[in-house]
PDB file of C-alpha atoms in Angstrom:
ATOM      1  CA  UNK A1054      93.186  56.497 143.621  1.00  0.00           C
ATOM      2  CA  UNK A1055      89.354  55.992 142.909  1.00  0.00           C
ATOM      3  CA  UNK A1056      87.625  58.926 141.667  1.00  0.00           C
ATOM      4  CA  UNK A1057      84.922  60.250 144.491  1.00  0.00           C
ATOM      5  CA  UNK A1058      81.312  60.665 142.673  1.00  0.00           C
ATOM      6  CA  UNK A1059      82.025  64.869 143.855  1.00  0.00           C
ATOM      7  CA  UNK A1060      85.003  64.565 141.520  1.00  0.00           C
ATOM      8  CA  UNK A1061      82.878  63.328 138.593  1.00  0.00           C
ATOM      9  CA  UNK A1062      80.567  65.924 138.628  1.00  0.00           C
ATOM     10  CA  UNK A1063      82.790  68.975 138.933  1.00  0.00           C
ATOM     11  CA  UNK A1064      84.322  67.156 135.523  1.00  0.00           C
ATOM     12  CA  UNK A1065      80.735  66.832 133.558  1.00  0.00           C
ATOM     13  CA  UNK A1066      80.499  70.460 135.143  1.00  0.00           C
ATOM     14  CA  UNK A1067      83.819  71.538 133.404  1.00  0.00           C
ATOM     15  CA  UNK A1068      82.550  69.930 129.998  1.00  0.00           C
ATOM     16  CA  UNK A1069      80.633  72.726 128.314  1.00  0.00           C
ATOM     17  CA  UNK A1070      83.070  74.994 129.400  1.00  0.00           C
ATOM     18  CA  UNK A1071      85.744  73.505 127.809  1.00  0.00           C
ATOM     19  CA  UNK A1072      84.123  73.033 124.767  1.00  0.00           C
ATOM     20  CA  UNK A1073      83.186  76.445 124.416  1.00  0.00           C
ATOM     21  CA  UNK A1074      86.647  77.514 125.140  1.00  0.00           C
ATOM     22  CA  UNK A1075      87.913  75.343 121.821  1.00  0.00           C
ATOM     23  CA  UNK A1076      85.222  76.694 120.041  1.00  0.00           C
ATOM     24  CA  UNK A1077      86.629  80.293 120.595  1.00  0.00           C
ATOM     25  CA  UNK A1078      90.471  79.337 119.921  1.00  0.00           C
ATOM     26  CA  UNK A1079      89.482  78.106 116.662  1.00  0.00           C
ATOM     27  CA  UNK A1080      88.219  75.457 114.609  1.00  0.00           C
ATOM     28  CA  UNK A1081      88.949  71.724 115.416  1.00  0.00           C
ATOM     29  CA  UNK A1082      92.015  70.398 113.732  1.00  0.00           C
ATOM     30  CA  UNK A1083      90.697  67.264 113.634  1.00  0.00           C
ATOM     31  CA  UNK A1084      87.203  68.160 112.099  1.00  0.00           C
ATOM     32  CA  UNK A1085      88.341  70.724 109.568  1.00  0.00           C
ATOM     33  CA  UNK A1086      91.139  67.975 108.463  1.00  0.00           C
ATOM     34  CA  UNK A1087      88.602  65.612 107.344  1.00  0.00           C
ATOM     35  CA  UNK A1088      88.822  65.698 103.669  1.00  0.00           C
ATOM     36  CA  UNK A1089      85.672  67.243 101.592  1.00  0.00           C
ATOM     37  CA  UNK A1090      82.686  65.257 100.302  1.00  0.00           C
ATOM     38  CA  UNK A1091      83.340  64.090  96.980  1.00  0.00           C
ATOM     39  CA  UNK A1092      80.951  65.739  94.323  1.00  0.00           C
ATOM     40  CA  UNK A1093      79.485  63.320  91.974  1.00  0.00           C
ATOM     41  CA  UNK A1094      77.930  63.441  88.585  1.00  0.00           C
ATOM     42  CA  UNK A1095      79.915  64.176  85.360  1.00  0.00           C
ATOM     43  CA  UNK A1096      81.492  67.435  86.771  1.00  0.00           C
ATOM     44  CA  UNK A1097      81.231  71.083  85.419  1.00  0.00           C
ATOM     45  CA  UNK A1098      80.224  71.961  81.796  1.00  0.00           C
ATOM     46  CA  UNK A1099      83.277  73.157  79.673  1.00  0.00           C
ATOM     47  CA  UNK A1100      82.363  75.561  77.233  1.00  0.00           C
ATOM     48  CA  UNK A1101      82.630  74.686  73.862  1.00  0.00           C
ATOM     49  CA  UNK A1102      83.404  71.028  75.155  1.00  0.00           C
ATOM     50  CA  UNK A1103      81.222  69.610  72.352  1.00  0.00           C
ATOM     51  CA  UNK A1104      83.799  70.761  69.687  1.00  0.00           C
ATOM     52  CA  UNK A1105      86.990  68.527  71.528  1.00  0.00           C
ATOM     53  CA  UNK A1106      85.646  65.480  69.609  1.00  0.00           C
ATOM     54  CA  UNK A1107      85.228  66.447  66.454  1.00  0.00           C
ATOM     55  CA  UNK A1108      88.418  68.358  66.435  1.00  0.00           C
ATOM     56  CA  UNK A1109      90.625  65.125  67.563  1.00  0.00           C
ATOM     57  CA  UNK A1110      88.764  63.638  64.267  1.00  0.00           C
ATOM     58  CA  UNK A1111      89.592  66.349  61.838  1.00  0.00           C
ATOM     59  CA  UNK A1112      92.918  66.417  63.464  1.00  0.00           C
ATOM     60  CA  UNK A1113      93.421  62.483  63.077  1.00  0.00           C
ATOM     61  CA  UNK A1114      92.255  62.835  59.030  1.00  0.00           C
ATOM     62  CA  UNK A1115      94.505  65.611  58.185  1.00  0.00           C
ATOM     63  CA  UNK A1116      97.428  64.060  59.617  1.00  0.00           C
ATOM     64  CA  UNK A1117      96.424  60.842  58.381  1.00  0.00           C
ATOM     65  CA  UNK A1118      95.981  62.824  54.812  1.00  0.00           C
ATOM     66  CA  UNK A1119      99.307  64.834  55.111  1.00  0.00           C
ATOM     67  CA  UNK A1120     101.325  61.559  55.594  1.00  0.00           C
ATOM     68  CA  UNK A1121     100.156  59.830  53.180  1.00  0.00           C
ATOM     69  CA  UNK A1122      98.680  57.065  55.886  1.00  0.00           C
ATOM     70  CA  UNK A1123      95.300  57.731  54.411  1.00  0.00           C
ATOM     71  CA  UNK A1124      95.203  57.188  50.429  1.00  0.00           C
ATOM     72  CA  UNK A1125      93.152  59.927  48.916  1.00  0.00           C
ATOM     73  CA  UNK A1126      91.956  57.988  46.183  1.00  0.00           C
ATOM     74  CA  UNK A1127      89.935  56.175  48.838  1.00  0.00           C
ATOM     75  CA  UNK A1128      89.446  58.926  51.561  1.00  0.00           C
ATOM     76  CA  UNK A1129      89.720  62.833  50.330  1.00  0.00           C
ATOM     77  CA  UNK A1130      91.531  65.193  51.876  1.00  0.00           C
ATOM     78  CA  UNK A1131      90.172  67.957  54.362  1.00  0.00           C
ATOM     79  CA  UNK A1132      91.941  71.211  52.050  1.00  0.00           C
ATOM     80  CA  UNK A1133      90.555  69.026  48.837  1.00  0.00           C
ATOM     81  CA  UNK A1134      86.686  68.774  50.473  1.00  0.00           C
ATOM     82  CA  UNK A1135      87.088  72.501  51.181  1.00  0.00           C
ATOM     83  CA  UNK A1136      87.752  73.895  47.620  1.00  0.00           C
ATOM     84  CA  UNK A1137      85.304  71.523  46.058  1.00  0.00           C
ATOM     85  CA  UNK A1138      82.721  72.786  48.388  1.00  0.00           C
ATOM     86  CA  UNK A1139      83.648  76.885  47.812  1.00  0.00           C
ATOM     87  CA  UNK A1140      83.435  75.750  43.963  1.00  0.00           C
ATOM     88  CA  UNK A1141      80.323  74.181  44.136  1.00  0.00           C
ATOM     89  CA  UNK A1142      78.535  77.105  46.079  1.00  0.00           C
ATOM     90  CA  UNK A1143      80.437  79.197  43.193  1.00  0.00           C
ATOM     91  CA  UNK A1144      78.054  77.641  41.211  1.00  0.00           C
ATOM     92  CA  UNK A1145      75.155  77.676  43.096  1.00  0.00           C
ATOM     93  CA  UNK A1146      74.794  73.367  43.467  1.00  0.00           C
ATOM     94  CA  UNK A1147      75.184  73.562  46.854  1.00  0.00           C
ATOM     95  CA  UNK A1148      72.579  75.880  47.616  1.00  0.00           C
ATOM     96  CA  UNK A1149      70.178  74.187  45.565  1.00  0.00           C
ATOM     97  CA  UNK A1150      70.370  70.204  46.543  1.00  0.00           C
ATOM     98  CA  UNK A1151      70.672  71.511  50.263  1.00  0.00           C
ATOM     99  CA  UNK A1152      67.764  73.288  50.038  1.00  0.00           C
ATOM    100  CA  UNK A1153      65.619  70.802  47.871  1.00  0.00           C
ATOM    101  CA  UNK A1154      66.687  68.403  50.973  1.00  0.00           C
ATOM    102  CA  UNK A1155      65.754  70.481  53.741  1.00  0.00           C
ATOM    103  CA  UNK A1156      62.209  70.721  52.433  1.00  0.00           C
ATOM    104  CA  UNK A1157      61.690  66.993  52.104  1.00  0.00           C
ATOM    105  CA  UNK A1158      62.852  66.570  55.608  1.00  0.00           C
ATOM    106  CA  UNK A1159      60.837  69.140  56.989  1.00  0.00           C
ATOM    107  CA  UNK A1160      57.477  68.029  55.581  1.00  0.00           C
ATOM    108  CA  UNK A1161      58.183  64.456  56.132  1.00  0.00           C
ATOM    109  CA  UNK A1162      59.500  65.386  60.264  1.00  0.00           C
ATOM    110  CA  UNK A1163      56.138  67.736  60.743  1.00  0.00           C
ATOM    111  CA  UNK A1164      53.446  65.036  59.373  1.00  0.00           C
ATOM    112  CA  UNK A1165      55.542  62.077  61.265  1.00  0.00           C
ATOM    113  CA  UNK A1166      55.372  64.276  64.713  1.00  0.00           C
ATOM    114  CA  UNK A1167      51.839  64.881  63.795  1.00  0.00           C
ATOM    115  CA  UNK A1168      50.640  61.616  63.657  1.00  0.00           C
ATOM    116  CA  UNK A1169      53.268  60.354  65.922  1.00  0.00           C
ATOM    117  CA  UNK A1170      51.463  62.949  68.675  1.00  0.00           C
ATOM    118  CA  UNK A1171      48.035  62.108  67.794  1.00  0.00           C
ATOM    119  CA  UNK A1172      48.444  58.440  68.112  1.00  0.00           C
ATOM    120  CA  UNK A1173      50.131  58.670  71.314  1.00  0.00           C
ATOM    121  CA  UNK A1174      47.571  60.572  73.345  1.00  0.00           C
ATOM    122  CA  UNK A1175      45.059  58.774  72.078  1.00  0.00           C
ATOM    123  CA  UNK A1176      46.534  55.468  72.698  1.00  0.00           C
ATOM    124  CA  UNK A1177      47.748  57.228  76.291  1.00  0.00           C
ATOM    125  CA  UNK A1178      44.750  58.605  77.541  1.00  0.00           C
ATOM    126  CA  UNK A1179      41.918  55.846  76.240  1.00  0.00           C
ATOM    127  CA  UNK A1180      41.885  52.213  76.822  1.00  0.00           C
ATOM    128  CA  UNK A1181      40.134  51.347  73.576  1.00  0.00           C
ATOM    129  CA  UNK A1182      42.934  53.782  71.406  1.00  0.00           C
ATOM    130  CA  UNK A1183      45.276  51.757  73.023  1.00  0.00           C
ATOM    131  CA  UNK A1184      43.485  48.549  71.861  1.00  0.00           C
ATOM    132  CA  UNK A1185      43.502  49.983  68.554  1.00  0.00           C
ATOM    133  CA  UNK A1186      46.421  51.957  67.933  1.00  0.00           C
ATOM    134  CA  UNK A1187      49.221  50.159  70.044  1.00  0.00           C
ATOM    135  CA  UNK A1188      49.208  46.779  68.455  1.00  0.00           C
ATOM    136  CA  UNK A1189      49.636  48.270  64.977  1.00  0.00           C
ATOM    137  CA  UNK A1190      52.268  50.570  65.520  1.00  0.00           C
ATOM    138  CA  UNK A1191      54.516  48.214  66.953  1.00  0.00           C
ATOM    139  CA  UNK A1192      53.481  45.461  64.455  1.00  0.00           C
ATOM    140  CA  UNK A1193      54.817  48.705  61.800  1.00  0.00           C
ATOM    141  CA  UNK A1194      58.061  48.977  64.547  1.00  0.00           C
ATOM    142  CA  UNK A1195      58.945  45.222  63.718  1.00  0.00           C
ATOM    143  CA  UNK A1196      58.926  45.742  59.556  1.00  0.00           C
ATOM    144  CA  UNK A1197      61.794  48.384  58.584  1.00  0.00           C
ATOM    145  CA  UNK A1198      60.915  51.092  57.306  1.00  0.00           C
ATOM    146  CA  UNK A1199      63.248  51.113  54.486  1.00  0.00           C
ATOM    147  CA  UNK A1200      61.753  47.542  53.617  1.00  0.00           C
ATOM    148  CA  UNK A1201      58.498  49.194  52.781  1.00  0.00           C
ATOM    149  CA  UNK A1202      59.886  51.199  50.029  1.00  0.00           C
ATOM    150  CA  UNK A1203      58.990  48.863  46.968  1.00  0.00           C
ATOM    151  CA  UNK A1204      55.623  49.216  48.520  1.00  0.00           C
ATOM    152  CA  UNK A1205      55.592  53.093  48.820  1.00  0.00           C
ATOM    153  CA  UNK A1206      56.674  52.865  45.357  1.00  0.00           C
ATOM    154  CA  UNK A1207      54.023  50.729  43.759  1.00  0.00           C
ATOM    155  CA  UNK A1208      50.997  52.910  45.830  1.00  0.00           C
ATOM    156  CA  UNK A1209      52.640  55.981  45.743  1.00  0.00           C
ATOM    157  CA  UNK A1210      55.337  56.069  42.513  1.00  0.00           C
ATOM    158  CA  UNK A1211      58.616  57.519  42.773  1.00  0.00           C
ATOM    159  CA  UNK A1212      57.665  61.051  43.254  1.00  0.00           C
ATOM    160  CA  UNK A1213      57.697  63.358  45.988  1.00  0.00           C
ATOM    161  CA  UNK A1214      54.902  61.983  47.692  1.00  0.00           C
ATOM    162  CA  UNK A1215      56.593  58.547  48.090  1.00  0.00           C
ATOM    163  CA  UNK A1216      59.745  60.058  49.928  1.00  0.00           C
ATOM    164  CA  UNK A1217      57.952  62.401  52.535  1.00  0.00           C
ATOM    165  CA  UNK A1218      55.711  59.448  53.125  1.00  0.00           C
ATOM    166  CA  UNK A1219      58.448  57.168  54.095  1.00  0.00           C
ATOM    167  CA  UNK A1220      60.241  59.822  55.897  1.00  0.00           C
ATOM    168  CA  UNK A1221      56.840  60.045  58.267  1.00  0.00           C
ATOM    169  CA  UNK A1222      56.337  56.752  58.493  1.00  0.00           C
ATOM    170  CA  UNK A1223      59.966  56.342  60.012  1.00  0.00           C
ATOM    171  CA  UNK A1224      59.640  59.421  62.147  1.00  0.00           C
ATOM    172  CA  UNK A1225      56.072  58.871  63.775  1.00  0.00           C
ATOM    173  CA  UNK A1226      57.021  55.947  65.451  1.00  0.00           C
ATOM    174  CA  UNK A1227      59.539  56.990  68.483  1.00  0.00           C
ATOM    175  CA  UNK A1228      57.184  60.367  68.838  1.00  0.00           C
ATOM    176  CA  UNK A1229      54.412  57.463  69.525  1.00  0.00           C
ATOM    177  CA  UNK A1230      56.288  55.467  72.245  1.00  0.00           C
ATOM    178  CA  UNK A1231      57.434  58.259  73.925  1.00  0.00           C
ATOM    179  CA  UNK A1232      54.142  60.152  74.765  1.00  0.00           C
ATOM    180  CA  UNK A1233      52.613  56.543  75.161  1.00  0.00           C
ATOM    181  CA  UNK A1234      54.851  55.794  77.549  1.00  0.00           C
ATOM    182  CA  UNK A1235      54.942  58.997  79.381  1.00  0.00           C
ATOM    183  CA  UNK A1236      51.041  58.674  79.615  1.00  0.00           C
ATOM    184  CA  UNK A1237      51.126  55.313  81.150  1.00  0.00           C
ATOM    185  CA  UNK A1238      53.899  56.344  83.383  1.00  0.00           C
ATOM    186  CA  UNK A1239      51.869  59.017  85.503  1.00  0.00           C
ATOM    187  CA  UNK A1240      51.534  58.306  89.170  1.00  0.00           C
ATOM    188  CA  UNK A1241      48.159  57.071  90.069  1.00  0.00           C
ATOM    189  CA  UNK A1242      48.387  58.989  93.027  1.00  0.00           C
ATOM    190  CA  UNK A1243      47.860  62.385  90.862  1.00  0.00           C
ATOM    191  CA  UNK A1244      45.272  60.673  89.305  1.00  0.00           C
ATOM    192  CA  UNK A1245      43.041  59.916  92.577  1.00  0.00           C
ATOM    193  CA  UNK A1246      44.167  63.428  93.696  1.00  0.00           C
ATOM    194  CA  UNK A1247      42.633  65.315  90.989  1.00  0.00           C
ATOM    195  CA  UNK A1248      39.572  62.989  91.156  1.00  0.00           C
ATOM    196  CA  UNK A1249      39.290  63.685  94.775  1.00  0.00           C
ATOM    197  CA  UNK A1250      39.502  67.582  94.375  1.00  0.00           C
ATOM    198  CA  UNK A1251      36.742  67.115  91.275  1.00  0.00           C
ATOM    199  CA  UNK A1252      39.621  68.392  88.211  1.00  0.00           C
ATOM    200  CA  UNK A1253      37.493  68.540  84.955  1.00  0.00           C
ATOM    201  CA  UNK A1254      39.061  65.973  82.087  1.00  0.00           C
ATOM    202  CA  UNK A1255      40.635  69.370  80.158  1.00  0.00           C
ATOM    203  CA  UNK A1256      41.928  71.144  83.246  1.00  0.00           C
ATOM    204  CA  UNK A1257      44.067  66.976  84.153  1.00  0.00           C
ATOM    205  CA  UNK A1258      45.230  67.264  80.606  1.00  0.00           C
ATOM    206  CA  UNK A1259      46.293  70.889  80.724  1.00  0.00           C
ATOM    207  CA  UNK A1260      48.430  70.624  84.427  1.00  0.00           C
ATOM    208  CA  UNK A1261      49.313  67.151  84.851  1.00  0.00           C
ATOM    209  CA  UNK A1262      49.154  64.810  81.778  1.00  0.00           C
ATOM    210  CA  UNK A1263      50.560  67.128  79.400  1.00  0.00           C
ATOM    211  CA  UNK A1264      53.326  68.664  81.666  1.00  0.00           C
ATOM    212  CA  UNK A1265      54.361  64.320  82.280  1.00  0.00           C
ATOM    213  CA  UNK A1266      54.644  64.242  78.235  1.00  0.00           C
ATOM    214  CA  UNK A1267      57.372  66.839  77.911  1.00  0.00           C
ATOM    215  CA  UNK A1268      60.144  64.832  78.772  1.00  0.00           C
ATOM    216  CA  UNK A1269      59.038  62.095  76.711  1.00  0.00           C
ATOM    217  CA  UNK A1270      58.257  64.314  73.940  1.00  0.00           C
ATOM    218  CA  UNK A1271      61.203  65.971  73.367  1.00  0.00           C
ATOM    219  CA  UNK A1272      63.482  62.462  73.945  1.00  0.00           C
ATOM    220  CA  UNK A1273      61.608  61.037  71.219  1.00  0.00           C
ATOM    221  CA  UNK A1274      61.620  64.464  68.735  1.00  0.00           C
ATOM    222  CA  UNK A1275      65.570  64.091  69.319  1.00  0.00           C
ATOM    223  CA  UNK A1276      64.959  60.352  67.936  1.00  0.00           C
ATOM    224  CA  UNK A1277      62.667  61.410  65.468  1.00  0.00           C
ATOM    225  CA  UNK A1278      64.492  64.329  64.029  1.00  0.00           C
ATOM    226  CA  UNK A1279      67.774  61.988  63.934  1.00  0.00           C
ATOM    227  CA  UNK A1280      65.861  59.532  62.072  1.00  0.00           C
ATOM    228  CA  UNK A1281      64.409  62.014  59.385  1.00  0.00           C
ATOM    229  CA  UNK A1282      68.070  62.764  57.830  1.00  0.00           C
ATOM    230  CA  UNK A1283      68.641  58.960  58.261  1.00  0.00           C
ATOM    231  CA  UNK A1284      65.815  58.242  56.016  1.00  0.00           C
ATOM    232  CA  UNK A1285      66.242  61.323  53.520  1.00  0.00           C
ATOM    233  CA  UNK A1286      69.861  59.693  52.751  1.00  0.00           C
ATOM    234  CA  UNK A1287      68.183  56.488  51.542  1.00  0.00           C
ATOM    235  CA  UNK A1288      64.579  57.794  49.186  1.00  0.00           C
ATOM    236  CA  UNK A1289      67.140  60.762  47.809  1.00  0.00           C
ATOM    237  CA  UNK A1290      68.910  58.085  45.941  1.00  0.00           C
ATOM    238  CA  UNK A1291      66.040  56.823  44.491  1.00  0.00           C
ATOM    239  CA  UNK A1292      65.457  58.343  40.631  1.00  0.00           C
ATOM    240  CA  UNK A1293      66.262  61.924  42.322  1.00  0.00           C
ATOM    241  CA  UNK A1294      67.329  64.521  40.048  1.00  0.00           C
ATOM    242  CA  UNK A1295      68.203  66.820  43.056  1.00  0.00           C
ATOM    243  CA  UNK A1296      69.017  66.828  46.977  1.00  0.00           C
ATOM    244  CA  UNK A1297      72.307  66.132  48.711  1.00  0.00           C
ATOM    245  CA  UNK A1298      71.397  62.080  48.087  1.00  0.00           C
ATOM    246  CA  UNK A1299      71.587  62.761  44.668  1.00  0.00           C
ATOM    247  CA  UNK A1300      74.423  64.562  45.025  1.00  0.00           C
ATOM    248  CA  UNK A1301      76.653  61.467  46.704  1.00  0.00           C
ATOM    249  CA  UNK A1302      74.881  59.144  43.976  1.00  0.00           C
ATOM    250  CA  UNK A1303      76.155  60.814  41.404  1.00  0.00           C
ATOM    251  CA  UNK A1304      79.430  61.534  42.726  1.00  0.00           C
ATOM    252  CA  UNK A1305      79.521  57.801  43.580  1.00  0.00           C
ATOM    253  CA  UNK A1306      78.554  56.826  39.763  1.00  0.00           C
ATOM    254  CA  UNK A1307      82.242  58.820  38.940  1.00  0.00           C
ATOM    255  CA  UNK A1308      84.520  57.761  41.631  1.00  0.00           C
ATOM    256  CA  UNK A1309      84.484  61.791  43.082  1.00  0.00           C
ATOM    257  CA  UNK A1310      84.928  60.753  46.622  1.00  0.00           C
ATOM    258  CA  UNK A1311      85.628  64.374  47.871  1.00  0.00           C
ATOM    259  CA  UNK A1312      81.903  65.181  46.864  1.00  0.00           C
ATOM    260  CA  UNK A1313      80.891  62.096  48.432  1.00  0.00           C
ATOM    261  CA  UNK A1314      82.201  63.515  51.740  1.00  0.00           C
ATOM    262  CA  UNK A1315      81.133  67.025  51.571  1.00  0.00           C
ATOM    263  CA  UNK A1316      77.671  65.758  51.461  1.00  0.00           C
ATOM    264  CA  UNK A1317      78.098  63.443  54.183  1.00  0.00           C
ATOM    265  CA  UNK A1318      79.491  66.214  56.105  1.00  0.00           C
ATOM    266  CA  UNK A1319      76.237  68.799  55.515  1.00  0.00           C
ATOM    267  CA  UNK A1320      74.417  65.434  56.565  1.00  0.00           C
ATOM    268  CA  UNK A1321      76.256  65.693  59.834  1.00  0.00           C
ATOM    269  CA  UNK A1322      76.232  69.416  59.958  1.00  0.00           C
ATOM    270  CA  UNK A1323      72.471  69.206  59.458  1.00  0.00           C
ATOM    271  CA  UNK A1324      72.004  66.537  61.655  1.00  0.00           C
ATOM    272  CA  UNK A1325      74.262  68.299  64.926  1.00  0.00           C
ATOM    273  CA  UNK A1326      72.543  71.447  64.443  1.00  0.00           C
ATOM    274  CA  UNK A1327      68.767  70.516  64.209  1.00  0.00           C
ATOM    275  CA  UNK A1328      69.744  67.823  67.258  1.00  0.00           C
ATOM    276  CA  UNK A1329      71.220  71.300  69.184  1.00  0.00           C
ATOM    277  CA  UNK A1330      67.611  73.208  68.119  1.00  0.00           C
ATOM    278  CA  UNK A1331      65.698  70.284  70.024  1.00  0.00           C
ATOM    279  CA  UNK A1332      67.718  70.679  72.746  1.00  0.00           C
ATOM    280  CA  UNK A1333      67.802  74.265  73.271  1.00  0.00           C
ATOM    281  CA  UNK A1334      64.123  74.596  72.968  1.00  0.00           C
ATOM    282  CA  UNK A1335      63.802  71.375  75.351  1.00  0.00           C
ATOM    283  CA  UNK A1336      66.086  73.368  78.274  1.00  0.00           C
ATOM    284  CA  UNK A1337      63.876  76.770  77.445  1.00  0.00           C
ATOM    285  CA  UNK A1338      60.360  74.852  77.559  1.00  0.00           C
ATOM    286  CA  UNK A1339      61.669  71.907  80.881  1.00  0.00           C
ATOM    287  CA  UNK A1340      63.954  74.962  82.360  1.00  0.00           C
ATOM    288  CA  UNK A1341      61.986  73.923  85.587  1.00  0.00           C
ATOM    289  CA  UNK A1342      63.457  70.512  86.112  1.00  0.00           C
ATOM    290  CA  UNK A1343      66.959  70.220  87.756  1.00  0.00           C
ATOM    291  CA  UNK A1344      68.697  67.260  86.225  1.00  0.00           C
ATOM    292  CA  UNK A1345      72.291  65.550  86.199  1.00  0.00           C
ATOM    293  CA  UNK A1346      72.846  67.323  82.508  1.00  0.00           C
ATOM    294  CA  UNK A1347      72.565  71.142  84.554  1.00  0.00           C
TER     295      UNK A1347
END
């Protein structure tokens, strides 16, 4: 029997009534059976997740030590790096060489993030410091640093001068790019908007140009402080008579393979930590951008 066009309207009438009346008995199985949106990204921070993979490698050596799988002529143990390092703070070596290679890094990181800064806006903000400054820096990029150490040596001798200088020189250069970069990368929209509402040059630098930098900035500190104990490693083996370089050179000159790894472990210790710093003052000083890392 053919519905009569009265019959279809009391139904469209009945509609919203019906509705409301599932509404109030509850929620829709079929709705609230659909499964949940899948949340992407890397997932929730775990604390102290940082430490699971260099535990699984300390746990890998001293098994691999214990066994006898690892010969400890050629590889010390863990317990044997552990009491040469408690006797050689004993004696106050330690202290000394880590110290002595701290200071080198330091002055060579601040006059390479100096420069490194310098150059960059420069280069960023004017067309003829980019005609200037770009070309050479990446002409230095292509040479290796650690190739113009004979160089260093014959302008500068073998003194302290010649390894903070060669520290710098490697350290300047990812500072460089990255403010460069971050210069070039503003939107020309915020450029035409601040000419349009008359911004002063200092006032563009201060709120926009700047503030575009950060990211950059800090991305390329990581680099450059990461680059700073590469290059300490190398110029402390040259005629050094202190610093953890030293330290492994001599060690190496005597077969004393536990010293050489306790000093390539304060490298790595040093190394973590200062990368950690960078970071924490990068969240404190960006803690208004929302990323995938939060």
């Amino acid at each position: 029997m053919t519905p009569s066009p009265g019959d279809s309207a009391l139904a469209l009438a009945a509609a919203p009534d019906s509705r409301r009346f599932r509404s109030e008995a509850g929620p829709d199985p079929q709705r609230s059976a659909r499964p949940r949106p899948r949340r992407l990204g890397p997932g929730r921070p775990i604390a102290y997740g940082w430490t699971f993979g260099p535990l699984l490698l300390l746990a890998v050596w001293s098994t691999g030590s214990a066994t006898g799988l690892i010969d400890t002529r050629t590889l010390a143990a863990p317990w044997t790096v552990v009491s040469t390092a408690a006797d050689l703070i004993a004696e106050g070596r330690l202290q000394d060489n880590l110290l002595t290679s701290l200071g080198r890094s330091v002055q060579g990181l601040f006059w390479g993030v100096l420069v490194g800064v310098v150059l960059g806006l420069l280069a960023g903000l004017t067309r003829i410091g980019e005609y200037l400054i770009d070309g050479p820096v990446h002409i230095k990029r292509a040479i290796p640093a650690l190739a113009l150490i004979p160089l260093l040596m014959l302008w500068l001798g073998i003194g302290e001068g010649m390894k903070i200088t060669t520290i710098a020189l490697i350290v300047f250069a990812p500072v460089y790019i990255q403010i460069h970069d971050g210069l070039r990368a503003i939107d020309s929209r915020y450029v035409e908007l601040a000419e349009t509402l008359g911004v002063s040059q200092r006032d563009f630098l201060r709120h926009v140009a700047l503030p575009a930098t950060l990211p950059g900035f800090f991305l390329g500190l990581r680099f450059a402080v990461n680059s700073s104990w590469l290059a300490l490693v190398v110029v402390e083996q040259i005629n050094s008579t202190s610093g953890i370089g030293y330290m492994i050179e001599l060690a190496r000159t005597y077969g004393q393979t536990e010293i050489i790894i306790l000093g390539l472990v304060v490298y790595a210790l040093l190394g973590l930590s200062s990368d950690a710093l960078v970071r924490l003052l990068q969240r404190r000083v960006l803690s208004w951008r929302r990323t995938l890392a939060d």
